[in-house]
PDB file of C-alpha atoms in Angstrom:
ATOM      1  CA  UNK A  73    -112.594 -42.665  -3.606  1.00 51.00           C
ATOM      2  CA  UNK A  74    -110.469 -43.852  -0.522  1.00 58.00           C
ATOM      3  CA  UNK A  75    -107.602 -44.324  -3.231  1.00 68.00           C
ATOM      4  CA  UNK A  76    -108.330 -40.961  -4.480  1.00 70.00           C
ATOM      5  CA  UNK A  77    -108.068 -39.299  -1.416  1.00 69.00           C
ATOM      6  CA  UNK A  78    -104.855 -40.982  -0.452  1.00 75.00           C
ATOM      7  CA  UNK A  79    -102.963 -39.777  -3.369  1.00 80.00           C
ATOM      8  CA  UNK A  80    -104.426 -36.024  -2.729  1.00 79.00           C
ATOM      9  CA  UNK A  81    -103.004 -36.231   0.615  1.00 78.00           C
ATOM     10  CA  UNK A  82     -99.992 -37.568  -0.443  1.00 82.00           C
ATOM     11  CA  UNK A  83     -99.747 -35.069  -2.978  1.00 81.00           C
ATOM     12  CA  UNK A  84    -100.449 -32.385  -0.773  1.00 80.00           C
ATOM     13  CA  UNK A  85     -97.840 -33.372   1.821  1.00 80.00           C
ATOM     14  CA  UNK A  86     -95.454 -33.966  -0.832  1.00 80.00           C
ATOM     15  CA  UNK A  87     -95.699 -30.337  -2.622  1.00 80.00           C
ATOM     16  CA  UNK A  88     -94.981 -28.803   0.892  1.00 79.00           C
ATOM     17  CA  UNK A  89     -91.383 -29.456   0.042  1.00 78.00           C
ATOM     18  CA  UNK A  90     -91.615 -27.145  -3.153  1.00 76.00           C
ATOM     19  CA  UNK A  91     -91.189 -24.213  -0.642  1.00 75.00           C
ATOM     20  CA  UNK A  92     -87.438 -25.279  -0.095  1.00 75.00           C
ATOM     21  CA  UNK A  93     -86.801 -26.221  -3.775  1.00 75.00           C
ATOM     22  CA  UNK A  94     -87.550 -23.027  -5.440  1.00 72.00           C
ATOM     23  CA  UNK A  95     -87.037 -19.697  -4.571  1.00 72.00           C
ATOM     24  CA  UNK A  96     -90.066 -17.925  -2.333  1.00 69.00           C
ATOM     25  CA  UNK A  97     -89.306 -14.451  -4.080  1.00 73.00           C
ATOM     26  CA  UNK A  98     -90.711 -13.423  -7.444  1.00 74.00           C
ATOM     27  CA  UNK A  99     -92.844 -15.204 -10.123  1.00 79.00           C
ATOM     28  CA  UNK A 100     -91.198 -18.652  -9.446  1.00 79.00           C
ATOM     29  CA  UNK A 101     -93.605 -20.529  -7.266  1.00 78.00           C
ATOM     30  CA  UNK A 102     -96.603 -19.301  -9.406  1.00 83.00           C
ATOM     31  CA  UNK A 103     -95.036 -20.664 -12.616  1.00 85.00           C
ATOM     32  CA  UNK A 104     -94.391 -23.881 -11.196  1.00 83.00           C
ATOM     33  CA  UNK A 105     -98.096 -24.263  -9.852  1.00 84.00           C
ATOM     34  CA  UNK A 106     -99.098 -23.311 -13.219  1.00 88.00           C
ATOM     35  CA  UNK A 107     -96.836 -26.154 -14.883  1.00 88.00           C
ATOM     36  CA  UNK A 108     -98.405 -28.420 -12.405  1.00 86.00           C
ATOM     37  CA  UNK A 109    -101.963 -27.417 -13.411  1.00 85.00           C
ATOM     38  CA  UNK A 110    -101.209 -28.102 -16.613  1.00 88.00           C
ATOM     39  CA  UNK A 111     -99.733 -31.281 -16.334  1.00 88.00           C
ATOM     40  CA  UNK A 112    -102.840 -32.239 -14.359  1.00 84.00           C
ATOM     41  CA  UNK A 113    -104.917 -32.116 -17.648  1.00 86.00           C
ATOM     42  CA  UNK A 114    -102.907 -34.130 -19.663  1.00 87.00           C
ATOM     43  CA  UNK A 115    -104.272 -37.419 -18.457  1.00 83.00           C
ATOM     44  CA  UNK A 116    -107.692 -35.989 -18.592  1.00 79.00           C
ATOM     45  CA  UNK A 117    -107.459 -34.403 -21.772  1.00 82.00           C
ATOM     46  CA  UNK A 118    -105.692 -38.124 -22.990  1.00 82.00           C
ATOM     47  CA  UNK A 119    -108.651 -40.210 -21.274  1.00 76.00           C
ATOM     48  CA  UNK A 120    -110.817 -42.206 -23.308  1.00 75.00           C
ATOM     49  CA  UNK A 121    -113.176 -43.049 -20.427  1.00 68.00           C
ATOM     50  CA  UNK A 122    -116.927 -42.294 -21.173  1.00 67.00           C
ATOM     51  CA  UNK A 123    -118.488 -39.629 -18.854  1.00 61.00           C
ATOM     52  CA  UNK A 124    -121.118 -40.852 -16.342  1.00 59.00           C
ATOM     53  CA  UNK A 125    -124.432 -41.168 -17.600  1.00 59.00           C
ATOM     54  CA  UNK A 126    -126.511 -38.111 -16.455  1.00 55.00           C
ATOM     55  CA  UNK A 127    -128.821 -38.528 -13.487  1.00 56.00           C
ATOM     56  CA  UNK A 128    -132.106 -36.564 -12.804  1.00 62.00           C
ATOM     57  CA  UNK A 129    -131.141 -33.461 -11.150  1.00 61.00           C
ATOM     58  CA  UNK A 130    -132.199 -33.192  -7.729  1.00 66.00           C
ATOM     59  CA  UNK A 131    -132.299 -29.581  -6.195  1.00 70.00           C
ATOM     60  CA  UNK A 132    -132.019 -29.213  -2.211  1.00 67.00           C
ATOM     61  CA  UNK A 133    -133.063 -26.150  -0.800  1.00 70.00           C
ATOM     62  CA  UNK A 134    -131.619 -24.946   2.423  1.00 75.00           C
ATOM     63  CA  UNK A 135    -134.566 -26.003   4.557  1.00 79.00           C
ATOM     64  CA  UNK A 136    -134.100 -29.588   3.162  1.00 78.00           C
ATOM     65  CA  UNK A 137    -130.450 -29.587   3.921  1.00 77.00           C
ATOM     66  CA  UNK A 138    -130.653 -28.604   7.467  1.00 80.00           C
ATOM     67  CA  UNK A 139    -133.404 -30.815   7.888  1.00 81.00           C
ATOM     68  CA  UNK A 140    -131.519 -33.817   6.702  1.00 82.00           C
ATOM     69  CA  UNK A 141    -128.427 -33.617   8.848  1.00 82.00           C
ATOM     70  CA  UNK A 142    -128.259 -30.320  11.145  1.00 86.00           C
ATOM     71  CA  UNK A 143    -125.115 -31.702  12.833  1.00 87.00           C
ATOM     72  CA  UNK A 144    -123.536 -32.735   9.667  1.00 86.00           C
ATOM     73  CA  UNK A 145    -123.948 -29.186   7.900  1.00 88.00           C
ATOM     74  CA  UNK A 146    -122.720 -27.218  11.091  1.00 90.00           C
ATOM     75  CA  UNK A 147    -119.926 -29.580  11.790  1.00 91.00           C
ATOM     76  CA  UNK A 148    -118.833 -29.185   7.968  1.00 92.00           C
ATOM     77  CA  UNK A 149    -118.755 -25.620   8.047  1.00 92.00           C
ATOM     78  CA  UNK A 150    -116.633 -25.508  11.257  1.00 92.00           C
ATOM     79  CA  UNK A 151    -114.224 -27.736   9.834  1.00 93.00           C
ATOM     80  CA  UNK A 152    -113.740 -25.582   6.727  1.00 92.00           C
ATOM     81  CA  UNK A 153    -113.372 -22.764   9.189  1.00 92.00           C
ATOM     82  CA  UNK A 154    -110.611 -25.019  10.935  1.00 91.00           C
ATOM     83  CA  UNK A 155    -108.666 -26.236   7.994  1.00 89.00           C
ATOM     84  CA  UNK A 156    -108.661 -22.816   6.154  1.00 90.00           C
ATOM     85  CA  UNK A 157    -107.282 -21.278   9.299  1.00 88.00           C
ATOM     86  CA  UNK A 158    -104.485 -23.973   9.457  1.00 83.00           C
ATOM     87  CA  UNK A 159    -103.468 -23.637   6.221  1.00 83.00           C
ATOM     88  CA  UNK A 160    -103.900 -19.801   5.784  1.00 84.00           C
ATOM     89  CA  UNK A 161    -102.704 -18.462   8.844  1.00 85.00           C
ATOM     90  CA  UNK A 162    -100.784 -20.520  10.548  1.00 84.00           C
ATOM     91  CA  UNK A 163     -98.098 -20.742   7.899  1.00 84.00           C
ATOM     92  CA  UNK A 164     -97.717 -16.678   8.931  1.00 85.00           C
ATOM     93  CA  UNK A 165     -97.540 -17.351  12.549  1.00 86.00           C
ATOM     94  CA  UNK A 166     -94.781 -19.961  11.735  1.00 85.00           C
ATOM     95  CA  UNK A 167     -92.734 -17.666   9.642  1.00 84.00           C
ATOM     96  CA  UNK A 168     -93.637 -14.980  12.478  1.00 83.00           C
ATOM     97  CA  UNK A 169     -91.906 -17.154  15.318  1.00 82.00           C
ATOM     98  CA  UNK A 170     -88.722 -17.713  13.389  1.00 83.00           C
ATOM     99  CA  UNK A 171     -89.477 -21.187  11.473  1.00 86.00           C
ATOM    100  CA  UNK A 172     -87.332 -21.319   8.340  1.00 85.00           C
ATOM    101  CA  UNK A 173     -89.273 -22.378   5.283  1.00 82.00           C
ATOM    102  CA  UNK A 174     -87.640 -25.864   5.829  1.00 84.00           C
ATOM    103  CA  UNK A 175     -89.182 -26.428   9.254  1.00 87.00           C
ATOM    104  CA  UNK A 176     -92.665 -24.958   8.007  1.00 86.00           C
ATOM    105  CA  UNK A 177     -92.394 -27.482   4.987  1.00 85.00           C
ATOM    106  CA  UNK A 178     -91.825 -30.443   7.692  1.00 87.00           C
ATOM    107  CA  UNK A 179     -94.641 -29.094  10.196  1.00 88.00           C
ATOM    108  CA  UNK A 180     -97.501 -29.309   7.462  1.00 86.00           C
ATOM    109  CA  UNK A 181     -96.315 -32.286   5.879  1.00 87.00           C
ATOM    110  CA  UNK A 182     -96.106 -34.174   8.695  1.00 89.00           C
ATOM    111  CA  UNK A 183     -99.607 -33.271   9.844  1.00 88.00           C
ATOM    112  CA  UNK A 184    -100.887 -34.541   6.206  1.00 87.00           C
ATOM    113  CA  UNK A 185     -98.896 -37.733   6.907  1.00 88.00           C
ATOM    114  CA  UNK A 186    -100.670 -37.877  10.337  1.00 89.00           C
ATOM    115  CA  UNK A 187    -103.892 -37.392   8.562  1.00 87.00           C
ATOM    116  CA  UNK A 188    -103.470 -40.555   6.152  1.00 86.00           C
ATOM    117  CA  UNK A 189    -102.555 -42.647   9.244  1.00 87.00           C
ATOM    118  CA  UNK A 190    -105.499 -41.496  11.434  1.00 88.00           C
ATOM    119  CA  UNK A 191    -108.223 -41.724   8.883  1.00 84.00           C
ATOM    120  CA  UNK A 192    -107.920 -45.598   9.035  1.00 83.00           C
ATOM    121  CA  UNK A 193    -108.735 -45.889  12.807  1.00 88.00           C
ATOM    122  CA  UNK A 194    -111.018 -42.990  12.562  1.00 87.00           C
ATOM    123  CA  UNK A 195    -113.109 -44.476   9.738  1.00 83.00           C
ATOM    124  CA  UNK A 196    -112.847 -47.889  11.250  1.00 86.00           C
ATOM    125  CA  UNK A 197    -114.669 -46.592  14.491  1.00 89.00           C
ATOM    126  CA  UNK A 198    -117.276 -44.609  12.547  1.00 85.00           C
ATOM    127  CA  UNK A 199    -118.508 -47.806  10.877  1.00 83.00           C
ATOM    128  CA  UNK A 200    -119.013 -49.223  14.613  1.00 84.00           C
ATOM    129  CA  UNK A 201    -120.185 -46.822  16.707  1.00 86.00           C
ATOM    130  CA  UNK A 202    -121.931 -43.401  16.339  1.00 86.00           C
ATOM    131  CA  UNK A 203    -120.305 -41.034  13.810  1.00 87.00           C
ATOM    132  CA  UNK A 204    -120.752 -37.873  15.718  1.00 88.00           C
ATOM    133  CA  UNK A 205    -119.218 -39.749  18.744  1.00 91.00           C
ATOM    134  CA  UNK A 206    -115.943 -40.353  16.546  1.00 91.00           C
ATOM    135  CA  UNK A 207    -116.356 -36.398  15.326  1.00 92.00           C
ATOM    136  CA  UNK A 208    -116.639 -34.916  18.768  1.00 94.00           C
ATOM    137  CA  UNK A 209    -113.724 -37.139  20.291  1.00 94.00           C
ATOM    138  CA  UNK A 210    -111.481 -35.893  17.428  1.00 94.00           C
ATOM    139  CA  UNK A 211    -112.605 -32.443  17.617  1.00 94.00           C
ATOM    140  CA  UNK A 212    -112.413 -32.213  21.277  1.00 94.00           C
ATOM    141  CA  UNK A 213    -108.508 -33.940  21.303  1.00 94.00           C
ATOM    142  CA  UNK A 214    -107.440 -31.367  18.594  1.00 93.00           C
ATOM    143  CA  UNK A 215    -109.000 -28.564  20.740  1.00 93.00           C
ATOM    144  CA  UNK A 216    -106.917 -29.799  23.763  1.00 94.00           C
ATOM    145  CA  UNK A 217    -103.700 -30.173  21.858  1.00 93.00           C
ATOM    146  CA  UNK A 218    -104.197 -26.593  20.089  1.00 91.00           C
ATOM    147  CA  UNK A 219    -104.578 -24.950  23.760  1.00 90.00           C
ATOM    148  CA  UNK A 220    -101.311 -26.808  24.823  1.00 91.00           C
ATOM    149  CA  UNK A 221     -99.708 -24.734  21.994  1.00 88.00           C
ATOM    150  CA  UNK A 222    -100.073 -21.829  23.595  1.00 87.00           C
ATOM    151  CA  UNK A 223     -97.393 -23.090  25.978  1.00 87.00           C
ATOM    152  CA  UNK A 224     -95.033 -23.597  22.858  1.00 85.00           C
ATOM    153  CA  UNK A 225     -91.271 -22.743  23.882  1.00 85.00           C
ATOM    154  CA  UNK A 226     -89.652 -20.740  21.204  1.00 80.00           C
ATOM    155  CA  UNK A 227     -88.697 -22.450  17.979  1.00 80.00           C
ATOM    156  CA  UNK A 228     -89.559 -25.845  19.191  1.00 86.00           C
ATOM    157  CA  UNK A 229     -90.220 -27.860  15.790  1.00 87.00           C
ATOM    158  CA  UNK A 230     -91.053 -31.002  17.846  1.00 90.00           C
ATOM    159  CA  UNK A 231     -93.469 -29.249  20.144  1.00 90.00           C
ATOM    160  CA  UNK A 232     -95.212 -27.887  17.112  1.00 89.00           C
ATOM    161  CA  UNK A 233     -95.452 -30.962  15.149  1.00 89.00           C
ATOM    162  CA  UNK A 234     -97.073 -32.947  18.303  1.00 91.00           C
ATOM    163  CA  UNK A 235     -99.184 -30.080  19.254  1.00 91.00           C
ATOM    164  CA  UNK A 236    -100.245 -27.997  16.132  1.00 88.00           C
ATOM    165  CA  UNK A 237     -99.379 -31.039  13.619  1.00 88.00           C
ATOM    166  CA  UNK A 238    -101.172 -33.702  15.486  1.00 91.00           C
ATOM    167  CA  UNK A 239    -104.128 -31.505  15.881  1.00 91.00           C
ATOM    168  CA  UNK A 240    -104.498 -30.840  12.130  1.00 88.00           C
ATOM    169  CA  UNK A 241    -103.928 -34.655  11.648  1.00 88.00           C
ATOM    170  CA  UNK A 242    -106.969 -35.565  13.782  1.00 91.00           C
ATOM    171  CA  UNK A 243    -109.441 -32.890  11.965  1.00 91.00           C
ATOM    172  CA  UNK A 244    -108.569 -33.401   8.302  1.00 87.00           C
ATOM    173  CA  UNK A 245    -110.172 -36.787   8.036  1.00 85.00           C
ATOM    174  CA  UNK A 246    -113.467 -35.745   9.600  1.00 89.00           C
ATOM    175  CA  UNK A 247    -114.688 -34.356   6.479  1.00 87.00           C
ATOM    176  CA  UNK A 248    -115.334 -37.751   5.347  1.00 84.00           C
ATOM    177  CA  UNK A 249    -117.060 -38.999   8.537  1.00 87.00           C
ATOM    178  CA  UNK A 250    -119.175 -35.885   8.672  1.00 88.00           C
ATOM    179  CA  UNK A 251    -120.421 -36.322   4.920  1.00 86.00           C
ATOM    180  CA  UNK A 252    -121.138 -39.961   6.262  1.00 84.00           C
ATOM    181  CA  UNK A 253    -123.319 -38.696   8.922  1.00 85.00           C
ATOM    182  CA  UNK A 254    -125.139 -36.194   6.619  1.00 83.00           C
ATOM    183  CA  UNK A 255    -125.684 -39.037   3.973  1.00 82.00           C
ATOM    184  CA  UNK A 256    -126.982 -41.533   6.693  1.00 80.00           C
ATOM    185  CA  UNK A 257    -130.170 -39.649   6.721  1.00 77.00           C
ATOM    186  CA  UNK A 258    -130.749 -38.620   3.085  1.00 76.00           C
ATOM    187  CA  UNK A 259    -132.708 -40.248   0.362  1.00 76.00           C
ATOM    188  CA  UNK A 260    -130.678 -42.343  -2.083  1.00 74.00           C
ATOM    189  CA  UNK A 261    -131.676 -39.728  -5.029  1.00 72.00           C
ATOM    190  CA  UNK A 262    -130.198 -36.846  -2.695  1.00 74.00           C
ATOM    191  CA  UNK A 263    -126.795 -38.160  -2.221  1.00 76.00           C
ATOM    192  CA  UNK A 264    -125.127 -36.418  -4.966  1.00 77.00           C
ATOM    193  CA  UNK A 265    -126.967 -32.904  -4.295  1.00 77.00           C
ATOM    194  CA  UNK A 266    -126.504 -33.017  -0.681  1.00 80.00           C
ATOM    195  CA  UNK A 267    -122.811 -33.567  -0.999  1.00 79.00           C
ATOM    196  CA  UNK A 268    -122.466 -30.541  -3.307  1.00 80.00           C
ATOM    197  CA  UNK A 269    -124.209 -28.767  -1.096  1.00 84.00           C
ATOM    198  CA  UNK A 270    -121.636 -29.801   1.711  1.00 86.00           C
ATOM    199  CA  UNK A 271    -119.145 -28.451  -0.477  1.00 87.00           C
ATOM    200  CA  UNK A 272    -120.608 -25.165  -0.416  1.00 88.00           C
ATOM    201  CA  UNK A 273    -121.018 -25.127   2.948  1.00 90.00           C
ATOM    202  CA  UNK A 274    -117.322 -26.131   3.904  1.00 91.00           C
ATOM    203  CA  UNK A 275    -116.289 -23.104   1.319  1.00 92.00           C
ATOM    204  CA  UNK A 276    -118.268 -20.339   3.501  1.00 92.00           C
ATOM    205  CA  UNK A 277    -116.651 -21.980   6.597  1.00 92.00           C
ATOM    206  CA  UNK A 278    -113.318 -21.792   4.629  1.00 92.00           C
ATOM    207  CA  UNK A 279    -113.757 -18.045   3.834  1.00 93.00           C
ATOM    208  CA  UNK A 280    -115.036 -17.078   7.562  1.00 92.00           C
ATOM    209  CA  UNK A 281    -112.475 -19.043   9.326  1.00 90.00           C
ATOM    210  CA  UNK A 282    -109.261 -16.987   8.238  1.00 89.00           C
ATOM    211  CA  UNK A 283    -111.031 -14.060   8.691  1.00 91.00           C
ATOM    212  CA  UNK A 284    -111.731 -14.699  12.412  1.00 90.00           C
ATOM    213  CA  UNK A 285    -108.466 -16.168  13.253  1.00 89.00           C
ATOM    214  CA  UNK A 286    -106.315 -13.661  10.733  1.00 87.00           C
ATOM    215  CA  UNK A 287    -108.275 -10.979  13.115  1.00 89.00           C
ATOM    216  CA  UNK A 288    -107.575 -12.384  16.323  1.00 89.00           C
ATOM    217  CA  UNK A 289    -103.790 -13.116  15.517  1.00 86.00           C
ATOM    218  CA  UNK A 290    -103.128  -9.761  14.309  1.00 85.00           C
ATOM    219  CA  UNK A 291    -104.572  -7.469  17.525  1.00 86.00           C
ATOM    220  CA  UNK A 292    -104.060 -10.263  20.027  1.00 85.00           C
ATOM    221  CA  UNK A 293    -100.929 -12.199  19.209  1.00 81.00           C
ATOM    222  CA  UNK A 294    -100.262 -15.731  18.583  1.00 78.00           C
ATOM    223  CA  UNK A 295    -101.534 -17.017  21.904  1.00 81.00           C
ATOM    224  CA  UNK A 296    -104.925 -15.671  20.968  1.00 86.00           C
ATOM    225  CA  UNK A 297    -104.679 -17.405  17.706  1.00 86.00           C
ATOM    226  CA  UNK A 298    -104.518 -21.150  19.079  1.00 88.00           C
ATOM    227  CA  UNK A 299    -107.067 -19.872  21.640  1.00 90.00           C
ATOM    228  CA  UNK A 300    -109.651 -18.598  18.950  1.00 90.00           C
ATOM    229  CA  UNK A 301    -109.070 -22.211  16.882  1.00 91.00           C
ATOM    230  CA  UNK A 302    -109.605 -24.227  19.960  1.00 91.00           C
ATOM    231  CA  UNK A 303    -112.833 -22.202  20.514  1.00 92.00           C
ATOM    232  CA  UNK A 304    -114.021 -22.754  17.060  1.00 92.00           C
ATOM    233  CA  UNK A 305    -113.305 -26.836  17.487  1.00 93.00           C
ATOM    234  CA  UNK A 306    -115.284 -26.216  21.021  1.00 93.00           C
ATOM    235  CA  UNK A 307    -118.224 -24.525  19.078  1.00 93.00           C
ATOM    236  CA  UNK A 308    -117.958 -27.734  16.730  1.00 92.00           C
ATOM    237  CA  UNK A 309    -118.497 -30.442  19.806  1.00 93.00           C
ATOM    238  CA  UNK A 310    -120.962 -28.618  21.234  1.00 93.00           C
ATOM    239  CA  UNK A 311    -123.218 -27.840  18.001  1.00 91.00           C
ATOM    240  CA  UNK A 312    -122.385 -31.720  16.905  1.00 90.00           C
ATOM    241  CA  UNK A 313    -123.677 -32.707  20.048  1.00 89.00           C
ATOM    242  CA  UNK A 314    -126.637 -30.644  20.227  1.00 88.00           C
ATOM    243  CA  UNK A 315    -128.173 -30.889  16.779  1.00 84.00           C
ATOM    244  CA  UNK A 316    -127.415 -34.725  16.745  1.00 80.00           C
ATOM    245  CA  UNK A 317    -130.301 -34.947  19.158  1.00 75.00           C
ATOM    246  CA  UNK A 318    -132.585 -33.334  16.501  1.00 69.00           C
ATOM    247  CA  UNK A 319    -131.485 -36.136  13.971  1.00 67.00           C
ATOM    248  CA  UNK A 320    -133.231 -40.072  13.879  1.00 62.00           C
ATOM    249  CA  UNK A 321    -131.002 -42.531  14.953  1.00 61.00           C
ATOM    250  CA  UNK A 322    -129.245 -44.791  12.685  1.00 57.00           C
ATOM    251  CA  UNK A 323    -128.181 -48.178  13.355  1.00 49.00           C
ATOM    252  CA  UNK A 324    -124.847 -49.572  12.823  1.00 51.00           C
ATOM    253  CA  UNK A 325    -126.585 -52.369  10.847  1.00 49.00           C
ATOM    254  CA  UNK A 326    -127.654 -50.070   8.305  1.00 54.00           C
ATOM    255  CA  UNK A 327    -124.352 -48.340   7.877  1.00 55.00           C
ATOM    256  CA  UNK A 328    -121.853 -48.791   4.765  1.00 59.00           C
ATOM    257  CA  UNK A 329    -118.124 -49.110   4.916  1.00 60.00           C
ATOM    258  CA  UNK A 330    -116.216 -46.011   5.507  1.00 55.00           C
ATOM    259  CA  UNK A 331    -115.076 -44.377   2.242  1.00 61.00           C
ATOM    260  CA  UNK A 332    -112.578 -41.261   2.581  1.00 60.00           C
ATOM    261  CA  UNK A 333    -114.014 -38.270   0.842  1.00 60.00           C
ATOM    262  CA  UNK A 334    -111.449 -35.478   0.023  1.00 61.00           C
ATOM    263  CA  UNK A 335    -113.145 -31.813   0.580  1.00 60.00           C
ATOM    264  CA  UNK A 336    -112.614 -30.881  -3.253  1.00 59.00           C
ATOM    265  CA  UNK A 337    -114.834 -31.039  -6.489  1.00 55.00           C
ATOM    266  CA  UNK A 338    -117.482 -33.917  -6.359  1.00 53.00           C
ATOM    267  CA  UNK A 339    -117.254 -34.601  -9.943  1.00 54.00           C
ATOM    268  CA  UNK A 340    -116.249 -38.205  -9.186  1.00 52.00           C
ATOM    269  CA  UNK A 341    -119.500 -38.698  -7.078  1.00 52.00           C
ATOM    270  CA  UNK A 342    -121.346 -40.892  -9.821  1.00 54.00           C
ATOM    271  CA  UNK A 343    -118.313 -43.461  -9.378  1.00 52.00           C
ATOM    272  CA  UNK A 344    -119.541 -44.134  -5.883  1.00 52.00           C
ATOM    273  CA  UNK A 345    -121.972 -47.120  -5.555  1.00 52.00           C
ATOM    274  CA  UNK A 346    -124.828 -44.549  -4.591  1.00 51.00           C
ATOM    275  CA  UNK A 347    -124.020 -42.364  -7.260  1.00 49.00           C
ATOM    276  CA  UNK A 348    -124.302 -45.882  -9.760  1.00 48.00           C
ATOM    277  CA  UNK A 349    -127.580 -46.710  -8.346  1.00 45.00           C
ATOM    278  CA  UNK A 350    -129.109 -42.942  -8.923  1.00 43.00           C
ATOM    279  CA  UNK A 351    -127.843 -43.139 -12.869  1.00 42.00           C
ATOM    280  CA  UNK A 352    -128.989 -46.647 -12.953  1.00 43.00           C
ATOM    281  CA  UNK A 353    -132.524 -45.912 -11.815  1.00 44.00           C
ATOM    282  CA  UNK A 354    -132.740 -42.691 -13.913  1.00 42.00           C
ATOM    283  CA  UNK A 355    -131.420 -44.799 -17.182  1.00 43.00           C
ATOM    284  CA  UNK A 356    -134.145 -47.489 -16.315  1.00 45.00           C
ATOM    285  CA  UNK A 357    -136.836 -45.100 -15.601  1.00 42.00           C
ATOM    286  CA  UNK A 358    -135.885 -43.667 -19.030  1.00 44.00           C
ATOM    287  CA  UNK A 359    -136.629 -46.968 -20.906  1.00 43.00           C
ATOM    288  CA  UNK A 360    -139.606 -47.907 -18.893  1.00 44.00           C
ATOM    289  CA  UNK A 361    -138.167 -50.773 -16.719  1.00 43.00           C
ATOM    290  CA  UNK A 362    -137.071 -49.886 -13.132  1.00 37.00           C
ATOM    291  CA  UNK A 363    -134.625 -52.189 -11.681  1.00 36.00           C
ATOM    292  CA  UNK A 364    -133.725 -52.709  -8.108  1.00 34.00           C
TER     293      UNK A 364
END
């Protein structure tokens, strides 16, 4: 799954340069995206791999999801709002302040490369200290960098990379850590259902985030845009710090190694060791023999 996430981020970073390789007007960009979708279906259609064994479906209601990890749930929602605002509103800001297409591509591809490089030290730290501390530190530093962006000189790409780009690079890897933080308190048979619920919460945040920051940008200008993103990050810091007190502490010795998880489809979750355990137990129960 870690390799899967690296491939996603590398592909995401390299795809930014398609903006400079194709005309930005007309139907060409949409045709290119359609071709890429079709190409992605080819290896899936030709694969002979069998699907994972279906496990007994575990449903989690909202109350149980929030009880498992309130800090993780709120953190995931805030993260969705931040990431969607970064990729939905900030390109409009960049074009509005005078950055050309090549500069915008460089800014966002650099932020993705930073995310790839930063996720290793963040993951290493999250295995050796409270995960909430790592997320709070990342959000706090990203919030400060976003505030610094309000002092950005006109058309200063380097300053934008060191503030906006580095801020995005700090925030993106936190999805994996927040998922791990939530799973620390989940039962083994709740892992897949919880991860699916986290994707839903992330999506809700991704809907609300651009609505908030886009409205602020439209009426109050670019400085207010960065302040609003910084405040969202600050809200995430306060919420995680407060709600984490409601959760039982997790011993560091009980943690498993960090696995980078992309904020996309959870269809590959059964390939994870916990997913295998769930499907194995389900199969053994059907046959009358339960193995541990």
